[in-house]
């Protein structure tokens, strides 16, 4: 069984439709795939139909934008009740923050002298796409301002670069409780990727486990071997589920091919068991 628990479609910043993504997952030899678009469940229905047609198992998920100790932290939520009022309210608020940030970013980039409009960024997106910095990056590539998403982030869009604009994110500790109340299992996405270790040292992760955190994404491209070994040990000590996944973004992210990292069957079964227990 090959299990990949973290992927993105065009409903957020992936480059495939949910249907194309499920077909690609089958072609990559996966048996189970989670769709975890940023802050939205809008891709679930199409993905479920396509997964059934392709003969693979879909896990309904969301990668939720949160903040902890001043840093952005991504929280994966698996199998939540999508109608849970507290969860809905927070997701709506995050998406509103994204919608108002996009034109603000364009204005800042225009102020830097770049030839870029809101229409360049949003013109090709469908109504249910949750807009993010990668879409701004894609528009900059189309306009010939930069050669790739990575270059757009490195020069303009990363935190601390001149085109960065902040936006609303949920409080991590509150969101862990909300996700549990929505009957879902929460897993910290790439907890020690891209310098996040300082926001989530071992003692913080232990505190989050006590609040109901379910697991850690250990096997992820943003973690080196040392980080993976330490996180695996920590998960063992704290009784947290260990996941591995590609964080696939279609052609939007290099070295994140479907199934490049996978989750062990026993860990996936723990996740399903925990979700079946219902709201905490
Ligand atoms: P946002 O949530 O809109 O602030 O955008 C964050 C998303 O941008 C992340 O989830 C990644 O998918 C992507 N991202 C962040 N940093 C980079 C980078 N350096 N290069 C390419 N994509 C990135
Ligand atoms: Zn993303
Ligand atoms: Fe992420
Ligand atoms: Fe992701």
Coordinates of C-alpha atoms and ligand atoms in Angstrom, one line a residue:
X1 CA 0.0 0.0 0.0
X2 CA 1.4 3.4 -1.0
X3 CA -0.1 6.3 1.0
X4 CA 0.6 10.0 0.3
X5 CA -1.2 12.3 2.8
X6 CA -0.5 15.8 1.5
X7 CA -1.2 17.2 -2.0
X8 CA -2.5 20.4 -3.6
X9 CA -4.7 21.0 -6.6
X10 CA -5.7 24.1 -8.6
X11 CA -8.3 24.8 -5.9
X12 CA -5.3 26.3 -4.1
X13 CA -1.7 26.5 -5.4
X14 CA -1.3 23.2 -7.2
X15 CA -1.4 23.2 -11.0
X16 CA -3.7 20.2 -11.7
X17 CA -7.5 20.0 -11.3
X18 CA -8.6 17.6 -8.5
X19 CA -9.5 15.1 -11.2
X20 CA -6.2 15.3 -12.9
X21 CA -4.5 15.0 -9.6
X22 CA -6.3 11.8 -8.7
X23 CA -5.5 10.3 -12.1
X24 CA -1.9 11.3 -11.7
X25 CA -1.9 9.6 -8.2
X26 CA -3.1 6.4 -9.7
X27 CA -0.5 6.6 -12.4
X28 CA 2.1 7.1 -9.7
X29 CA 1.1 3.9 -8.1
X30 CA -0.6 5.3 -5.0
X31 CA -3.4 3.5 -3.3
X32 CA -4.4 6.3 -0.9
X33 CA -4.0 10.0 -1.4
X34 CA -5.1 13.0 0.7
X35 CA -6.2 16.2 -1.0
X36 CA -5.1 19.0 1.4
X37 CA -5.6 22.3 -0.4
X38 CA -4.8 25.4 1.6
X39 CA -7.7 26.6 3.7
X40 CA -10.5 25.1 1.5
X41 CA -12.6 21.9 1.0
X42 CA -13.7 23.1 -2.5
X43 CA -11.8 20.3 -4.3
X44 CA -13.2 17.4 -2.3
X45 CA -16.2 16.5 -4.4
X46 CA -14.5 16.4 -7.7
X47 CA -11.6 14.5 -6.2
X48 CA -13.9 12.0 -4.6
X49 CA -15.6 11.2 -8.0
X50 CA -12.3 11.0 -9.7
X51 CA -10.7 8.8 -7.0
X52 CA -13.6 6.4 -7.2
X53 CA -13.3 6.2 -11.0
X54 CA -9.5 5.7 -10.7
X55 CA -9.9 3.0 -8.0
X56 CA -7.9 4.8 -5.3
X57 CA -8.9 5.9 -1.8
X58 CA -9.3 9.7 -1.2
X59 CA -8.6 11.1 2.3
X60 CA -10.4 14.5 2.7
X61 CA -8.1 17.0 4.2
X62 CA -7.2 20.7 4.5
X63 CA -3.9 22.4 5.1
X64 CA -4.8 25.2 7.4
X65 CA -2.9 28.5 7.7
X66 CA -2.1 29.2 11.4
X67 CA 0.3 31.3 13.4
X68 CA 2.4 30.3 16.5
X69 CA 4.9 32.4 18.3
X70 CA 4.9 34.9 15.4
X71 CA 5.6 32.2 12.7
X72 CA 3.4 30.8 10.1
X73 CA 2.6 27.1 10.8
X74 CA 0.7 24.8 8.5
X75 CA -1.7 22.4 10.2
X76 CA -3.1 19.5 8.3
X77 CA -6.6 18.4 9.2
X78 CA -7.8 15.0 8.1
X79 CA -11.4 14.0 7.8
X80 CA -13.1 17.0 9.4
X81 CA -16.8 17.7 9.3
X82 CA -16.7 20.4 6.6
X83 CA -19.9 22.0 8.0
X84 CA -18.5 22.5 11.6
X85 CA -19.4 26.1 12.3
X86 CA -16.1 27.0 14.1
X87 CA -14.0 25.5 11.4
X88 CA -16.0 27.2 8.6
X89 CA -15.8 30.6 10.3
X90 CA -12.0 30.4 10.6
X91 CA -11.5 29.1 7.0
X92 CA -13.8 31.9 5.7
X93 CA -11.8 34.5 7.6
X94 CA -8.5 33.1 6.3
X95 CA -9.8 33.2 2.7
X96 CA -11.0 36.8 3.2
X97 CA -7.5 37.7 4.4
X98 CA -6.1 36.1 1.3
X99 CA -8.6 37.8 -1.0
X100 CA -7.7 41.2 0.3
X101 CA -3.9 40.5 0.5
X102 CA -3.7 39.8 -3.3
X103 CA -4.4 43.3 -4.5
X104 CA -2.3 44.7 -1.6
X105 CA 0.6 42.7 -2.9
X106 CA 0.1 43.8 -6.4
X107 CA 0.1 47.4 -5.2
X108 CA 3.4 46.9 -3.3
X109 CA 5.0 45.3 -6.3
X110 CA 3.8 48.1 -8.6
X111 CA 5.4 50.5 -6.1
X112 CA 8.6 48.7 -6.7
X113 CA 8.2 49.5 -10.3
X114 CA 7.0 46.1 -11.6
X115 CA 4.5 45.9 -14.5
X116 CA 1.9 43.7 -12.8
X117 CA -1.9 44.1 -12.4
X118 CA -4.6 42.4 -10.3
X119 CA -6.0 41.0 -13.5
X120 CA -2.6 39.5 -14.4
X121 CA -2.7 37.6 -11.0
X122 CA -6.4 36.7 -10.7
X123 CA -7.6 36.8 -14.3
X124 CA -6.9 33.1 -15.0
X125 CA -8.1 31.7 -11.6
X126 CA -11.5 30.1 -11.2
X127 CA -14.0 31.5 -8.6
X128 CA -13.3 28.7 -6.1
X129 CA -9.5 29.0 -6.1
X130 CA -8.0 30.1 -2.8
X131 CA -5.5 32.7 -3.9
X132 CA -1.9 32.8 -2.5
X133 CA 1.5 34.0 -3.1
X134 CA 2.3 31.3 -5.7
X135 CA -0.4 32.8 -8.0
X136 CA 1.3 36.1 -7.7
X137 CA 4.6 34.3 -8.5
X138 CA 3.0 32.6 -11.5
X139 CA 1.8 36.0 -12.9
X140 CA 5.3 37.4 -12.5
X141 CA 6.6 34.4 -14.5
X142 CA 4.0 34.9 -17.2
X143 CA 5.0 38.6 -17.4
X144 CA 8.7 37.7 -17.7
X145 CA 9.6 39.5 -14.5
X146 CA 11.1 36.3 -13.0
X147 CA 11.9 32.9 -14.4
X148 CA 10.2 30.7 -11.8
X149 CA 8.1 30.6 -8.7
X150 CA 11.2 30.0 -6.6
X151 CA 12.9 33.1 -8.0
X152 CA 9.7 35.2 -7.3
X153 CA 9.8 34.0 -3.7
X154 CA 13.5 34.5 -3.2
X155 CA 13.5 38.0 -4.7
X156 CA 10.1 39.4 -3.7
X157 CA 7.6 37.2 -1.9
X158 CA 9.3 35.4 1.0
X159 CA 8.9 36.9 4.4
X160 CA 11.4 39.7 4.7
X161 CA 11.5 40.4 1.0
X162 CA 10.1 43.7 -0.4
X163 CA 6.9 42.3 -1.9
X164 CA 5.8 40.4 1.3
X165 CA 2.4 41.3 2.7
X166 CA 1.1 39.7 5.9
X167 CA -2.4 38.2 6.2
X168 CA -4.8 36.7 8.7
X169 CA -4.0 33.2 10.0
X170 CA -5.7 31.3 12.8
X171 CA -4.1 30.8 16.2
X172 CA -2.4 27.3 16.1
X173 CA -3.5 26.4 19.6
X174 CA -7.1 27.4 19.0
X175 CA -7.1 25.6 15.6
X176 CA -5.9 22.3 17.1
X177 CA -8.9 22.4 19.4
X178 CA -11.3 23.4 16.6
X179 CA -10.0 20.6 14.4
X180 CA -10.5 18.1 17.2
X181 CA -14.0 19.4 17.8
X182 CA -14.7 18.9 14.0
X183 CA -13.9 15.2 14.5
X184 CA -10.6 15.5 12.6
X185 CA -7.0 14.5 13.2
X186 CA -4.5 17.3 13.2
X187 CA -0.9 16.8 11.9
X188 CA 1.8 19.5 11.9
X189 CA 2.8 19.9 8.2
X190 CA 6.6 20.0 7.7
X191 CA 7.1 21.3 11.3
X192 CA 10.9 21.9 10.9
X193 CA 11.0 22.9 7.3
X194 CA 12.2 26.4 6.2
X195 CA 13.5 27.5 9.6
X196 CA 10.3 26.7 11.5
X197 CA 12.2 24.7 14.2
X198 CA 12.6 27.9 16.3
X199 CA 8.8 28.3 16.5
X200 CA 8.2 24.6 17.2
X201 CA 11.0 23.3 19.4
X202 CA 10.4 19.9 21.1
X203 CA 8.9 21.3 24.2
X204 CA 6.4 23.3 22.2
X205 CA 5.4 20.2 20.2
X206 CA 4.9 18.4 23.5
X207 CA 2.6 21.1 24.7
X208 CA 0.7 20.9 21.4
X209 CA 0.4 17.2 21.8
X210 CA -1.2 17.8 25.3
X211 CA -3.7 20.1 23.6
X212 CA -4.8 17.3 21.2
X213 CA -2.4 17.5 18.3
X214 CA -2.5 14.1 16.5
X215 CA 0.6 13.7 14.5
X216 CA 3.8 15.0 12.8
X217 CA 4.6 15.0 9.2
X218 CA 8.1 13.6 9.4
X219 CA 9.1 12.4 6.0
X220 CA 8.9 15.6 3.9
X221 CA 11.2 17.2 1.4
X222 CA 11.9 20.2 3.6
X223 CA 13.4 18.0 6.4
X224 CA 17.0 16.7 6.3
X225 CA 17.9 13.3 7.7
X226 CA 18.7 14.6 11.2
X227 CA 15.4 16.5 11.4
X228 CA 13.5 13.4 10.4
X229 CA 15.3 11.2 12.9
X230 CA 14.7 13.7 15.8
X231 CA 11.0 14.3 14.8
X232 CA 10.4 10.5 14.6
X233 CA 11.9 10.0 18.1
X234 CA 9.8 12.9 19.4
X235 CA 6.6 11.4 17.9
X236 CA 7.4 8.1 19.5
X237 CA 7.9 9.7 22.9
X238 CA 4.7 11.7 22.6
X239 CA 2.5 9.0 21.1
X240 CA 2.0 11.1 17.9
X241 CA 1.2 9.6 14.5
X242 CA 4.1 9.8 12.0
X243 CA 3.2 10.7 8.4
X244 CA 5.2 11.1 5.2
X245 CA 4.0 12.8 2.0
X246 CA 4.9 14.6 -1.2
X247 CA 3.3 18.0 -0.6
X248 CA 2.8 17.8 -4.4
X249 CA 1.9 21.0 -6.2
X250 CA 1.8 19.8 -9.8
X251 CA 4.5 21.6 -11.7
X252 CA 4.4 24.4 -9.1
X253 CA 7.1 22.9 -6.9
X254 CA 10.1 20.9 -8.0
X255 CA 11.2 17.7 -6.2
X256 CA 7.7 17.1 -4.8
X257 CA 6.5 14.3 -7.1
X258 CA 3.5 12.3 -6.0
X259 CA 4.6 9.5 -3.7
X260 CA 8.1 10.8 -3.2
X261 CA 7.5 10.3 0.5
X262 CA 4.8 8.0 1.9
X263 CA 3.0 7.1 5.2
X264 CA 3.3 3.6 6.8
X265 CA 0.1 1.6 6.7
X266 CA 0.1 1.2 10.5
X267 CA 0.3 5.0 11.0
X268 CA -2.5 5.6 8.5
X269 CA -4.6 3.1 10.4
X270 CA -4.0 4.9 13.6
X271 CA -5.1 8.1 11.9
X272 CA -8.3 6.5 10.6
X273 CA -9.0 5.0 14.1
X274 CA -8.5 8.4 15.7
X275 CA -10.8 10.1 13.2
X276 CA -13.5 7.4 13.8
X277 CA -13.5 8.2 17.5
X278 CA -15.3 11.4 16.5
X279 CA -15.1 14.8 18.1
X280 CA -12.7 15.0 21.0
Ligands
LIG1 P1 0.6 31.9 1.1 O1 -0.1 30.8 1.9 O2 -0.2 32.5 0.0 O3 1.3 32.9 1.9 O4 1.7 31.1 0.2 C1 2.5 30.1 0.8 C2 2.7 29.0 -0.1 O5 3.7 29.3 -1.1 C3 3.3 27.7 0.5 O6 2.3 26.9 1.0 C4 4.1 27.1 -0.6 O7 3.2 26.3 -1.3 C5 4.5 28.2 -1.4 N1 5.9 28.7 -1.2 C6 6.4 29.2 0.0 N2 7.7 29.5 -0.2 C7 8.0 29.2 -1.4 C8 9.2 29.2 -2.2 N3 10.4 29.7 -1.6 N4 9.2 28.8 -3.4 C9 8.1 28.3 -4.0 N5 6.9 28.2 -3.3 C10 6.9 28.6 -2.1
LIG2 ZN1 1.0 25.4 -1.3
LIG3 FE1 2.7 23.8 3.7
LIG4 FE1 1.3 21.9 1.4

